[in-house]
Coordinates of N, CA, C and O in Angstrom, one line a residue:
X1 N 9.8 16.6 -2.2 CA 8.6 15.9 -2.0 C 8.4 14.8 -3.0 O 8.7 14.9 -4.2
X2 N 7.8 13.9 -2.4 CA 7.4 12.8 -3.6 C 6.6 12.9 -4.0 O 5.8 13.5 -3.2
X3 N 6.0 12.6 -5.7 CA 4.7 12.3 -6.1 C 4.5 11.0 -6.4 O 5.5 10.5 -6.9
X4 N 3.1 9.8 -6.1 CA 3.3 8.7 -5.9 C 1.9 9.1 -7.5 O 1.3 10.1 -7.9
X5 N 2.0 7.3 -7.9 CA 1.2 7.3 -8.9 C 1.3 5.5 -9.1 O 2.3 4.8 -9.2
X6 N -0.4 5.2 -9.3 CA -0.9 4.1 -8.7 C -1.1 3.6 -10.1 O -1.3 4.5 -10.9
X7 N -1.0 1.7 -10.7 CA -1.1 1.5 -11.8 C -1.8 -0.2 -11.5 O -1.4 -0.7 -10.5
X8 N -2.7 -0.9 -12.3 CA -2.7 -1.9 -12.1 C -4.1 -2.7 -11.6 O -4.3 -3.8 -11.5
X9 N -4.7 -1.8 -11.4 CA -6.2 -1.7 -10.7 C -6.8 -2.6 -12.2 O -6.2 -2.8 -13.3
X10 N -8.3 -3.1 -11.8 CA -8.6 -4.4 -12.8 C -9.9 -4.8 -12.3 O -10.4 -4.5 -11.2
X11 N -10.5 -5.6 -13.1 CA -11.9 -6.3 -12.5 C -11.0 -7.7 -12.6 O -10.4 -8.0 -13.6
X12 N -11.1 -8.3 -11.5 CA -10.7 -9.7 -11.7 C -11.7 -10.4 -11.2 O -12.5 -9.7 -10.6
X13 N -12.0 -12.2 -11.2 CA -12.6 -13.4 -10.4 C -11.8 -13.3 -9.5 O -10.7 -12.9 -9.4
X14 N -12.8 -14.0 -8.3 CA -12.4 -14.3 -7.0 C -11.6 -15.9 -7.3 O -12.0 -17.0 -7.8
X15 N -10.5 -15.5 -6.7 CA -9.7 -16.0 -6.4 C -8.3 -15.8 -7.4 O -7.3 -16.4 -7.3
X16 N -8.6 -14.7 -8.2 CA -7.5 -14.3 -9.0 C -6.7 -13.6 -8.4 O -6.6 -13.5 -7.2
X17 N -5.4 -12.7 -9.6 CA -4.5 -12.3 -8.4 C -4.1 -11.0 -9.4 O -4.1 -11.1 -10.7
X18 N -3.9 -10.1 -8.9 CA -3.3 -8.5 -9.4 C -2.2 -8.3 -9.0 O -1.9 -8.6 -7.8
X19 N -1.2 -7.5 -9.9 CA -0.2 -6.5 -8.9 C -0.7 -5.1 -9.1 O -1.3 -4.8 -10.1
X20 N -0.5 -4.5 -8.4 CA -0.2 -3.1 -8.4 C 0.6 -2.4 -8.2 O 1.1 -2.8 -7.1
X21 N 1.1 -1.4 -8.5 CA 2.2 -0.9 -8.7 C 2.3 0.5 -8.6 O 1.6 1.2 -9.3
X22 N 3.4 1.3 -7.6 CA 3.0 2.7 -7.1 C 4.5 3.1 -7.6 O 5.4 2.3 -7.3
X23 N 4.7 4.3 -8.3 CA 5.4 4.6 -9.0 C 5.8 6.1 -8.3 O 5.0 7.0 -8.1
X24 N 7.3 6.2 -7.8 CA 7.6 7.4 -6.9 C 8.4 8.7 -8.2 O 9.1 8.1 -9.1
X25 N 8.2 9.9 -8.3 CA 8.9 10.6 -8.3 C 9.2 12.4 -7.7 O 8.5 13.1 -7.0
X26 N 10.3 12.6 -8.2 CA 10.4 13.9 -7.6 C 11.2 14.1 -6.3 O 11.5 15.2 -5.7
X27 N 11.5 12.5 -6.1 CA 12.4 12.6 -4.4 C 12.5 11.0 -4.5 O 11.5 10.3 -4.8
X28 N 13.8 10.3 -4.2 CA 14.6 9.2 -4.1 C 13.5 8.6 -3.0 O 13.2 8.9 -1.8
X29 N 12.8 7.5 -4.0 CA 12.1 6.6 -3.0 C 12.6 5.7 -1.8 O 11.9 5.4 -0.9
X30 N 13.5 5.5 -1.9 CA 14.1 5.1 -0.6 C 14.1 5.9 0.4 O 14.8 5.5 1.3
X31 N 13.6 6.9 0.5 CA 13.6 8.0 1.8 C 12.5 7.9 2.0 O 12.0 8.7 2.8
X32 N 11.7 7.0 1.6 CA 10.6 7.0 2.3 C 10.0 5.6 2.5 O 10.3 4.8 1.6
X33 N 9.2 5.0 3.6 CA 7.8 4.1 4.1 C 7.1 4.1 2.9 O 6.7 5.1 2.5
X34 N 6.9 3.0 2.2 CA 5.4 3.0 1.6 C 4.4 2.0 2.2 O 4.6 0.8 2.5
X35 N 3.2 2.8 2.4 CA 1.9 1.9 2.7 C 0.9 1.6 1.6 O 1.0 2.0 0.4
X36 N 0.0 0.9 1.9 CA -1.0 0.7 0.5 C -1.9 0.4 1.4 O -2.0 -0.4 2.3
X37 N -2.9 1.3 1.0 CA -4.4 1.5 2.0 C -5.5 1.1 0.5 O -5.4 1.1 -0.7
X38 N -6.6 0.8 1.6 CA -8.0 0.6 0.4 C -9.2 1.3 1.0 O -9.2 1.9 2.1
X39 N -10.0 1.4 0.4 CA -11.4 2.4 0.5 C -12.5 1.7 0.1 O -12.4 1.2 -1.0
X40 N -13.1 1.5 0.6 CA -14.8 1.5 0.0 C -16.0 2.7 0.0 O -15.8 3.1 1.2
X41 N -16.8 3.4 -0.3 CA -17.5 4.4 -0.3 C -18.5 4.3 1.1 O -19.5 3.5 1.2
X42 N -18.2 4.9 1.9 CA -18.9 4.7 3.0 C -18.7 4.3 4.7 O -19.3 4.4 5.7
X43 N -16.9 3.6 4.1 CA -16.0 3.0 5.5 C -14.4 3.7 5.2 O -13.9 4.0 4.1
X44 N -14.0 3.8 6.2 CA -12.6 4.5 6.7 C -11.8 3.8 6.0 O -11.9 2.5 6.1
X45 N -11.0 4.6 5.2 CA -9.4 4.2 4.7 C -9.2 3.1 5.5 O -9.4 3.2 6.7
X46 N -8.9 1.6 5.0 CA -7.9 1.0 6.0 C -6.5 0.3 5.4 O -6.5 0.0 4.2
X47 N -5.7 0.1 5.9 CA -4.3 -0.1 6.1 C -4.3 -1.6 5.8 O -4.8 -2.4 6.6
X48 N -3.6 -2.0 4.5 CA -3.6 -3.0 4.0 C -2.0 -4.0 4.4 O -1.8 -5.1 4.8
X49 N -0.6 -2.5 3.9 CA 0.5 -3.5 4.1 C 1.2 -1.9 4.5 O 0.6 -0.8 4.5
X50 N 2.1 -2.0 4.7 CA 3.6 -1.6 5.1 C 5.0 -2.2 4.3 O 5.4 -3.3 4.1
X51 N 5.5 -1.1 4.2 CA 7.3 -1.8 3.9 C 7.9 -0.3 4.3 O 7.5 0.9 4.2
X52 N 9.1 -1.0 4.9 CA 9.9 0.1 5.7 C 10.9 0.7 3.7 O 10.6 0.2 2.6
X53 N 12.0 1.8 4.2 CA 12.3 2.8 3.7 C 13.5 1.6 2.8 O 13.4 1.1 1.6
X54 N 14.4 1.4 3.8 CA 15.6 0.3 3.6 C 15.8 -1.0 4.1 O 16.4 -1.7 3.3
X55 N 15.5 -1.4 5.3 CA 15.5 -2.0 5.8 C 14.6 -2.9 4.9 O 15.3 -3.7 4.3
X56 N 13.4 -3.0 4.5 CA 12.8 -4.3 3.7 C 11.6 -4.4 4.8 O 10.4 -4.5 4.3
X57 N 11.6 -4.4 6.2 CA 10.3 -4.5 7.1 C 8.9 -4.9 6.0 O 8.8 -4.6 4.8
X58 N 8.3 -5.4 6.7 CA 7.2 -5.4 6.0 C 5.9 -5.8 7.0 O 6.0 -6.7 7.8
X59 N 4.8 -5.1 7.0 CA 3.6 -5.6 8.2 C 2.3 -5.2 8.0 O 1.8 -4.1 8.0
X60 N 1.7 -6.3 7.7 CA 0.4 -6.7 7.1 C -1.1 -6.3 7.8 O -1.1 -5.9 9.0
X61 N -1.9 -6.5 7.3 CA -3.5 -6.0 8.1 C -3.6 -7.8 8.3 O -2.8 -8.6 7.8
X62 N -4.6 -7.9 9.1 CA -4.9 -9.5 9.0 C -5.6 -10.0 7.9 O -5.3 -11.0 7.2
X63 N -6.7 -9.4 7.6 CA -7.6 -9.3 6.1 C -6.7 -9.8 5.4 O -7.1 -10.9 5.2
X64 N -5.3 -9.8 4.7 CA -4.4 -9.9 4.0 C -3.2 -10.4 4.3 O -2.4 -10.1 3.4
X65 N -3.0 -11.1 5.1 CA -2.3 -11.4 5.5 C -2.2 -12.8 5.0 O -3.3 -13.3 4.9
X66 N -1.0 -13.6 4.5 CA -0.9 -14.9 4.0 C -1.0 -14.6 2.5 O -0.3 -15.4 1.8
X67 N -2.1 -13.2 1.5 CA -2.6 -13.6 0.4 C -1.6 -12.5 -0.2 O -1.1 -12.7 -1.2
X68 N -1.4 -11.3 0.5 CA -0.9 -10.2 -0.5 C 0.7 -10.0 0.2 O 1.2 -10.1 1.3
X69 N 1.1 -9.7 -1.1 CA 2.9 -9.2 -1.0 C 3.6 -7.6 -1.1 O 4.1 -7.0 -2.2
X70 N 3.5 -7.2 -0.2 CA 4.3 -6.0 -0.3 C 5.9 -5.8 -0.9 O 6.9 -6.1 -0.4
X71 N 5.6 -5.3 -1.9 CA 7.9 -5.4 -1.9 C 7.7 -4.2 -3.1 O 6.8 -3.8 -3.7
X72 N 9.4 -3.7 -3.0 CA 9.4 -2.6 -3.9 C 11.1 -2.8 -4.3 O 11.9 -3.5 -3.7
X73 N 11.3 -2.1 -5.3 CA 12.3 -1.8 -6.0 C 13.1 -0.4 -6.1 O 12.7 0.2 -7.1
X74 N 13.8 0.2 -5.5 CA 14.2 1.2 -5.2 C 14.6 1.7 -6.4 O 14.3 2.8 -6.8
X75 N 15.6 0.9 -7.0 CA 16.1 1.4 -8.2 C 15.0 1.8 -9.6 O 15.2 2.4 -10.6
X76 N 14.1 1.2 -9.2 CA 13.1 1.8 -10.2 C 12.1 2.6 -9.5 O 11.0 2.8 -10.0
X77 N 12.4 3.1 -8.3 CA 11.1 4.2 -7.3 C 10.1 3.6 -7.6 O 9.1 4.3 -7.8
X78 N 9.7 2.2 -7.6 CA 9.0 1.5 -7.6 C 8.7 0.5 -6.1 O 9.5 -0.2 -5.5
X79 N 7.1 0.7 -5.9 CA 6.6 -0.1 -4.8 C 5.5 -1.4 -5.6 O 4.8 -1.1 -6.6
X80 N 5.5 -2.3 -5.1 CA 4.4 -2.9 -5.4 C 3.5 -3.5 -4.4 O 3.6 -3.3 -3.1
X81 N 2.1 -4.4 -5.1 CA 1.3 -4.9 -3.8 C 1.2 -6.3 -5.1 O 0.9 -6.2 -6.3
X82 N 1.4 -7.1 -4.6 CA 0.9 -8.7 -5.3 C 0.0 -9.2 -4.1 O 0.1 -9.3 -2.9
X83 N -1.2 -9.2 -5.2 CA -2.6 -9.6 -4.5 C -2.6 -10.6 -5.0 O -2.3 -10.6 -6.1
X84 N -3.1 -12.0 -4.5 CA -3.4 -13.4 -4.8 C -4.9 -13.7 -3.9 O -5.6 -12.9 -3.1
X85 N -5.2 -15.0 -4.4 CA -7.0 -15.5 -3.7 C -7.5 -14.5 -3.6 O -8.2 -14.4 -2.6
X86 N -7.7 -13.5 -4.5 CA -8.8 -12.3 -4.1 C -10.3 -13.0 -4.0 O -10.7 -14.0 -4.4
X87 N -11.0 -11.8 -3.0 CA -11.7 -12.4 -2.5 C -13.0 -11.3 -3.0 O -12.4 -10.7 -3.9
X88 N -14.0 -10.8 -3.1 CA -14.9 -10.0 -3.2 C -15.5 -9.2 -2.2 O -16.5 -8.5 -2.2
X89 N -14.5 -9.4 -1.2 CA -14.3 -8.3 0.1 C -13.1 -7.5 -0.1 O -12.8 -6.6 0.7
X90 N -12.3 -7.9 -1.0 CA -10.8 -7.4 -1.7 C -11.1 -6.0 -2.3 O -10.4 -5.1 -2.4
X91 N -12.7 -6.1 -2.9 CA -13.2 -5.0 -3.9 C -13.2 -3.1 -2.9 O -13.8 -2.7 -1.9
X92 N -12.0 -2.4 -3.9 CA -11.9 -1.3 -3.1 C -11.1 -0.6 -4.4 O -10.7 -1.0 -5.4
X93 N -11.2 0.8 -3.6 CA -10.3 1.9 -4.4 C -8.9 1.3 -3.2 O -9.1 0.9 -2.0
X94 N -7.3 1.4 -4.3 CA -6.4 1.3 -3.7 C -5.4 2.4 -3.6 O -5.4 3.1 -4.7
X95 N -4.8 2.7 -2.8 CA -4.0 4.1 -3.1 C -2.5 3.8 -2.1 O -2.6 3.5 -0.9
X96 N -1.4 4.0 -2.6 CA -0.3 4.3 -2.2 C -0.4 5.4 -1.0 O -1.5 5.9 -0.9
X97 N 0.8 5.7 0.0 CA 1.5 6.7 0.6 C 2.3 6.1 0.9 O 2.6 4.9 1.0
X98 N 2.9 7.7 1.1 CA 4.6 7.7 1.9 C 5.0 8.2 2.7 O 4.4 9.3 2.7
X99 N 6.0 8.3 3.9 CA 6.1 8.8 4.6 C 7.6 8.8 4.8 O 8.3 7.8 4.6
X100 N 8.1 10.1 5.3 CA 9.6 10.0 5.0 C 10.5 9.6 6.2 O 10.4 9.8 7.4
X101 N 11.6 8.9 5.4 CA 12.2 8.2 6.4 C 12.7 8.8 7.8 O 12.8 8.0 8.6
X102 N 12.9 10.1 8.2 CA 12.7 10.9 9.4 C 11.4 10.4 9.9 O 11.6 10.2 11.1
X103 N 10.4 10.2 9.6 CA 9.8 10.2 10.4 C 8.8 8.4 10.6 O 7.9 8.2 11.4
X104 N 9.4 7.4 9.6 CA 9.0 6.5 9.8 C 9.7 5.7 10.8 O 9.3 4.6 10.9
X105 N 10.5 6.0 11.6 CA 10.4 5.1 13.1 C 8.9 5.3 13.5 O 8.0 4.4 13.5
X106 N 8.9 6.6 13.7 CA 7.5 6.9 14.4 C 6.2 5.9 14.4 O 5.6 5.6 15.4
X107 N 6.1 5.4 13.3 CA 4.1 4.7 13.1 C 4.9 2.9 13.3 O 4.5 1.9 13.6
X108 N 6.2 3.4 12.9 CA 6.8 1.8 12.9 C 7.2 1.2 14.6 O 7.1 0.1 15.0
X109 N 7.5 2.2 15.4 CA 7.8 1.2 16.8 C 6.2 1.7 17.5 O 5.9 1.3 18.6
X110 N 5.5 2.5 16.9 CA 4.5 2.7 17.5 C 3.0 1.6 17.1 O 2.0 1.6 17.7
X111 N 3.2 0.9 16.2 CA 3.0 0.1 15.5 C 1.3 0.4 15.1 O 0.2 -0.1 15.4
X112 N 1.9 1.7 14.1 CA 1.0 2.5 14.1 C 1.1 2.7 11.9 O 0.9 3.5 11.0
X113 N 1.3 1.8 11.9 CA 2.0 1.7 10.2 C 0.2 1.8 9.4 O 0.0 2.4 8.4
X114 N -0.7 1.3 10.1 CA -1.6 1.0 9.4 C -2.6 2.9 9.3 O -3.4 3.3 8.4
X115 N -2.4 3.2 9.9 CA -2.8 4.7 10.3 C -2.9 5.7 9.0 O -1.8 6.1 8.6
X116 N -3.9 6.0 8.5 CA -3.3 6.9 7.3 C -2.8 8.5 7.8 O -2.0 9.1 7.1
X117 N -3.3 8.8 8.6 CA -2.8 10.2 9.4 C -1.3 9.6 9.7 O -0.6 10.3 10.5
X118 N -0.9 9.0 9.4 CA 0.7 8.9 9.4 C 2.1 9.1 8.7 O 3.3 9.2 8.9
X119 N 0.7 8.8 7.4 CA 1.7 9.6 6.1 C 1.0 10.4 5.4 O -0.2 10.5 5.0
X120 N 3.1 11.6 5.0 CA 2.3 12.5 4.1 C 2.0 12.6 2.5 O 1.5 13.6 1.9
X121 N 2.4 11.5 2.1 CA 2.0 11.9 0.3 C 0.9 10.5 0.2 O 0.9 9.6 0.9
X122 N 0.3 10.9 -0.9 CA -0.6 10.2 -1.2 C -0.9 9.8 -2.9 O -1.8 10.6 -3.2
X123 N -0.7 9.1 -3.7 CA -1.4 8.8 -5.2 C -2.6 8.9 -4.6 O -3.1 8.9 -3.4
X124 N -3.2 8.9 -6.6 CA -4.6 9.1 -6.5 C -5.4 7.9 -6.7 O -6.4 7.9 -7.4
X125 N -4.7 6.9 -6.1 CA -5.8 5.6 -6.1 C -5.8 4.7 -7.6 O -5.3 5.1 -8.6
X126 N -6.2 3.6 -7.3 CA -6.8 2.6 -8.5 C -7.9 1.6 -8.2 O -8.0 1.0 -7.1
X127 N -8.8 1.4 -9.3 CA -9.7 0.8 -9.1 C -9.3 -1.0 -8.7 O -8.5 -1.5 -9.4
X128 N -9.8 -1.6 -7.9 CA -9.8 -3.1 -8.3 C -10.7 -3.6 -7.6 O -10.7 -3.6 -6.3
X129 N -12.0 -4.2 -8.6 CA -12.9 -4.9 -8.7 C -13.2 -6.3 -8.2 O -14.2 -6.6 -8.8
X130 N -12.9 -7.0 -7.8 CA -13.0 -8.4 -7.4 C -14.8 -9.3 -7.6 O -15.7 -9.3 -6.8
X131 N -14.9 -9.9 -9.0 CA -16.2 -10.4 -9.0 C -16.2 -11.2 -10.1 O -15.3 -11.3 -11.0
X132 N -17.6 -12.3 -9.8 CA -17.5 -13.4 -10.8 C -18.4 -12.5 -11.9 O -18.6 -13.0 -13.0

């Protein structure tokens, strides 16, 4: 099993830009989907980006789309999120999962990526602030 662990969270201005950075161990990150979901206190988990296992896939929320970069580095069990134009609706807890490559066809032809009932590990989040 993987353990994921989230780094990079920040108060920034709107229109600044963060990475963040989800760090796999305990099981060869390439065996698995990483997603990057966000939270606000009060509204449902939602589903920011996608990147497939090997393949590189990658598939976006619309909120995000055009501004943030999903990509990862396998050889360092390393996922990232490059956030740009943050906006002050960007302001959320962020958190990694994964889901293992067995079973990421599944949420991917079902186009069901954004789902958090779809994966099973989870880090414990990071803060990022977006404000003047």
């Amino acid at each position: 099993q993987v353990q994921l662990v989230e780094s990079g969270g920040d108060v920034v201005q709107p229109g600044g830009s963060l990475r963040l950075s989800c760090v796999g161990s305990g099981a060869a990150l390439d065996s698995y989907a990483i997603g990057w979901f966000r939270q606000v206190p009060g509204k449902e988990r939602e589903g920011v980006a996608c990147i497939e296992s090997t393949d590189g896939g990658t598939y976006y929320g619309d909120s995000v789309k055009g501004r943030f970069t999903i990509s990862r580095d396998n050889s360092k069990s390393t996922a990232y999120l490059q956030m740009n134009s943050l906006r002050p609706e960007d302001t959320a807890f962020y958190y990694c999962a994964a889901v293992s490559k067995t079973f990421e066809h599944i949420i991917i032809t079902a186009d069901e990526w954004f789902l958090p009932s779809g994966y099973d590990f989870w880090g414990q989040g990071t803060q990022v602030t977006v404000s003047s």
